[in-house]
mmCIF file of C-alpha atoms and ligand atoms in Angstrom:
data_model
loop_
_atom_site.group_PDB
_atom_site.id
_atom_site.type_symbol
_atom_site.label_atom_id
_atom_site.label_comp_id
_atom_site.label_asym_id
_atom_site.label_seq_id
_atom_site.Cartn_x
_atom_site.Cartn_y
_atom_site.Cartn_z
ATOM 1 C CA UNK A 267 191.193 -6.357 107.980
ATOM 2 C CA UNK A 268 192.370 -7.347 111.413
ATOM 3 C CA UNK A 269 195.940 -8.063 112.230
ATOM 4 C CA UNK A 270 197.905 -9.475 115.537
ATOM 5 C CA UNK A 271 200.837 -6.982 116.283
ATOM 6 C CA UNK A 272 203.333 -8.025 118.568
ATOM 7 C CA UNK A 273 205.705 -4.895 119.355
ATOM 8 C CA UNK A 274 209.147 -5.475 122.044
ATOM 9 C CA UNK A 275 210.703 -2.076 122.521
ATOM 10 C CA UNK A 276 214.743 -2.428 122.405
ATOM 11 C CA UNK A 277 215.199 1.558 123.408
ATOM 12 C CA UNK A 278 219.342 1.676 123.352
ATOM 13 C CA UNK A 279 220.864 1.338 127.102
ATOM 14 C CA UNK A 280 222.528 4.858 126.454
ATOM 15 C CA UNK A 281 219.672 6.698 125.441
ATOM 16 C CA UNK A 282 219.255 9.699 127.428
ATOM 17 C CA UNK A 283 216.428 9.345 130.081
ATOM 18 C CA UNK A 284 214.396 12.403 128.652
ATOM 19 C CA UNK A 285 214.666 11.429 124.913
ATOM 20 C CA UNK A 286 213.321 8.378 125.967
ATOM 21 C CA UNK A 287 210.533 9.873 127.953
ATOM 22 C CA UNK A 288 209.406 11.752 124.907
ATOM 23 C CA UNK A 289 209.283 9.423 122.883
ATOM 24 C CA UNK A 290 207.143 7.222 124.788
ATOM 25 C CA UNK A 291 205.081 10.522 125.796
ATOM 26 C CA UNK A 292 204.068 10.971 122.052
ATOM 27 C CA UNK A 293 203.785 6.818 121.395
ATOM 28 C CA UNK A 294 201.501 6.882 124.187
ATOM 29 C CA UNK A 295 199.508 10.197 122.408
ATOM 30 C CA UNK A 296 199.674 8.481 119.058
ATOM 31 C CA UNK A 297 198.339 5.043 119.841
ATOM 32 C CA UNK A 298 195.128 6.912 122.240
ATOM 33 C CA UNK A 299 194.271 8.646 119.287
ATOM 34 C CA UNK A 300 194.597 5.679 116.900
ATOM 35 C CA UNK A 301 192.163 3.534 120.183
ATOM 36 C CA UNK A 302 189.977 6.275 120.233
ATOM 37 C CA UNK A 303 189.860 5.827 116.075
ATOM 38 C CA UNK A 304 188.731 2.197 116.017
ATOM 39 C CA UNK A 305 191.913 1.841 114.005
ATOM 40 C CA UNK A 306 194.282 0.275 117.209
ATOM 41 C CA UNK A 307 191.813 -2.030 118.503
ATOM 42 C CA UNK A 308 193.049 -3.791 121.301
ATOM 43 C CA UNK A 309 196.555 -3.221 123.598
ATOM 44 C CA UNK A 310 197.445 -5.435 126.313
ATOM 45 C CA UNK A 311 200.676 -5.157 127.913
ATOM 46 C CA UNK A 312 202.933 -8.658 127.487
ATOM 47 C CA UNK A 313 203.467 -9.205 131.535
ATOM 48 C CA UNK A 314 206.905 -9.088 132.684
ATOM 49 C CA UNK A 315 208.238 -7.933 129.282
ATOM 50 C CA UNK A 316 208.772 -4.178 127.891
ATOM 51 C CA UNK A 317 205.967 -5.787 124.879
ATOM 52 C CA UNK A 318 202.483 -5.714 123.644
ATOM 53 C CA UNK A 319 200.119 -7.585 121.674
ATOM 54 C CA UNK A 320 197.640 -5.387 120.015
ATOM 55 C CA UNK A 321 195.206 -5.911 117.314
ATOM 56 C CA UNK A 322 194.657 -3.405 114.448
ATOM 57 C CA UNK A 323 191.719 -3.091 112.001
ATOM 58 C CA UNK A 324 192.585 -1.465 109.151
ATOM 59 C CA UNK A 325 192.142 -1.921 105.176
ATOM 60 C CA UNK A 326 194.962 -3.860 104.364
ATOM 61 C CA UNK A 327 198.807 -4.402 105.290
ATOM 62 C CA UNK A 328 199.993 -1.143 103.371
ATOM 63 C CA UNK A 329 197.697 0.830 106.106
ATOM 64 C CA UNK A 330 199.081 -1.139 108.956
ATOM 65 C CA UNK A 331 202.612 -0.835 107.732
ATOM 66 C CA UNK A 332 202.252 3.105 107.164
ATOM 67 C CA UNK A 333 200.420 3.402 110.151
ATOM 68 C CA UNK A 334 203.336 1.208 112.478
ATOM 69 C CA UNK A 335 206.071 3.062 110.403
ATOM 70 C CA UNK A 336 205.047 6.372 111.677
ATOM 71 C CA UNK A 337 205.131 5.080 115.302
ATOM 72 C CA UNK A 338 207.770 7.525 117.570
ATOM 73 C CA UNK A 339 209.417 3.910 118.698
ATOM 74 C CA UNK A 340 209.336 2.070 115.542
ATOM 75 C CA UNK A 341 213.035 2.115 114.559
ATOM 76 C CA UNK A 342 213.145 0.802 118.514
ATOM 77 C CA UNK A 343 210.593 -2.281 118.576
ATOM 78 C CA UNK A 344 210.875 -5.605 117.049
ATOM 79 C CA UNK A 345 207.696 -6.202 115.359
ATOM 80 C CA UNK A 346 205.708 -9.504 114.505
ATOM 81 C CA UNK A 347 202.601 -9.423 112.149
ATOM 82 C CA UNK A 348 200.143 -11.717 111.631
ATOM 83 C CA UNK A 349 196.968 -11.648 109.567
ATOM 84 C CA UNK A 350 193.633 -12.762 111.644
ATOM 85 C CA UNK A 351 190.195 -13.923 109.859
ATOM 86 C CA UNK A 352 187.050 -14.633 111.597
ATOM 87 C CA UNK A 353 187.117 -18.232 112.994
ATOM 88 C CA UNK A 354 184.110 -20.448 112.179
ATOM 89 C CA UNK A 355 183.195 -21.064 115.856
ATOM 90 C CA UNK A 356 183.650 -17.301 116.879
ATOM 91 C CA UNK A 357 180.220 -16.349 118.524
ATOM 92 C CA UNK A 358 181.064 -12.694 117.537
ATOM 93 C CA UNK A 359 179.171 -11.930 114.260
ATOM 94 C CA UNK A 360 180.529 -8.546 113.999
ATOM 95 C CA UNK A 361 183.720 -10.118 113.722
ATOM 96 C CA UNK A 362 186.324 -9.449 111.009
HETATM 97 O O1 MUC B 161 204.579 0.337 125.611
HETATM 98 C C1 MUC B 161 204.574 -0.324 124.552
HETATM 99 O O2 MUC B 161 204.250 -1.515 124.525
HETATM 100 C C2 MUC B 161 204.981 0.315 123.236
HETATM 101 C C3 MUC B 161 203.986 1.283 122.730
HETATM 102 C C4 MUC B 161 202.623 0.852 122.467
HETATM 103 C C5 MUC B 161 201.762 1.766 122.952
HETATM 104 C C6 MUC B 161 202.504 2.702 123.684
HETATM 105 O O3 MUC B 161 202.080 3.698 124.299
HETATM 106 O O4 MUC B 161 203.809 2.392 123.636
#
């Protein structure tokens, strides 16, 4: 199944500069490996806004929700989910 992520990062202002910088060092690890996996499908950068939209493909919303829960920033993002299904008119047959 595919799902639309949207993820805003809220790190606290008085987090200290190098616990933030690890934590985005190992986000950054974790979501290559999950890209590199087929599992994290697409990330694009919101412009202008510490956010992305990203689109996973996994077997259901108990995956995604394990999978988002073990994210390094998850207790700092706001996150929106929504379910995607192929659209009639998509020209992509290997669409899900
Ligand atoms: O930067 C972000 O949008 C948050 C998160 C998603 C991937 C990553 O490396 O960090």
């Amino acid at each position: 199944m595919l799902f639309h992520v949207q993820m805003t990062v809220r790190l606290p202002h008085d987090m200290p500069p190098a616990k933030a910088d690890e934590l985005k060092a190992r986000e950054k690890a974790m979501s290559q490996e999950l890209q590199r996996a087929g599992r994290w499908r697409h990330l694009w950068r919101i412009a202008g806004r510490y956010a992305n939209v990203s689109v996973f493909d996994v077997s259901g919303p108990a995956e995604l929700h394990e999978l988002l829960s073990q994210l390094p920033l998850f207790p700092y993002m706001d996150i929106e989910v929504q379910a995607l299904c192929r659209h009639a008119s998509s020209v992509h047959e290997d669409d899900r």
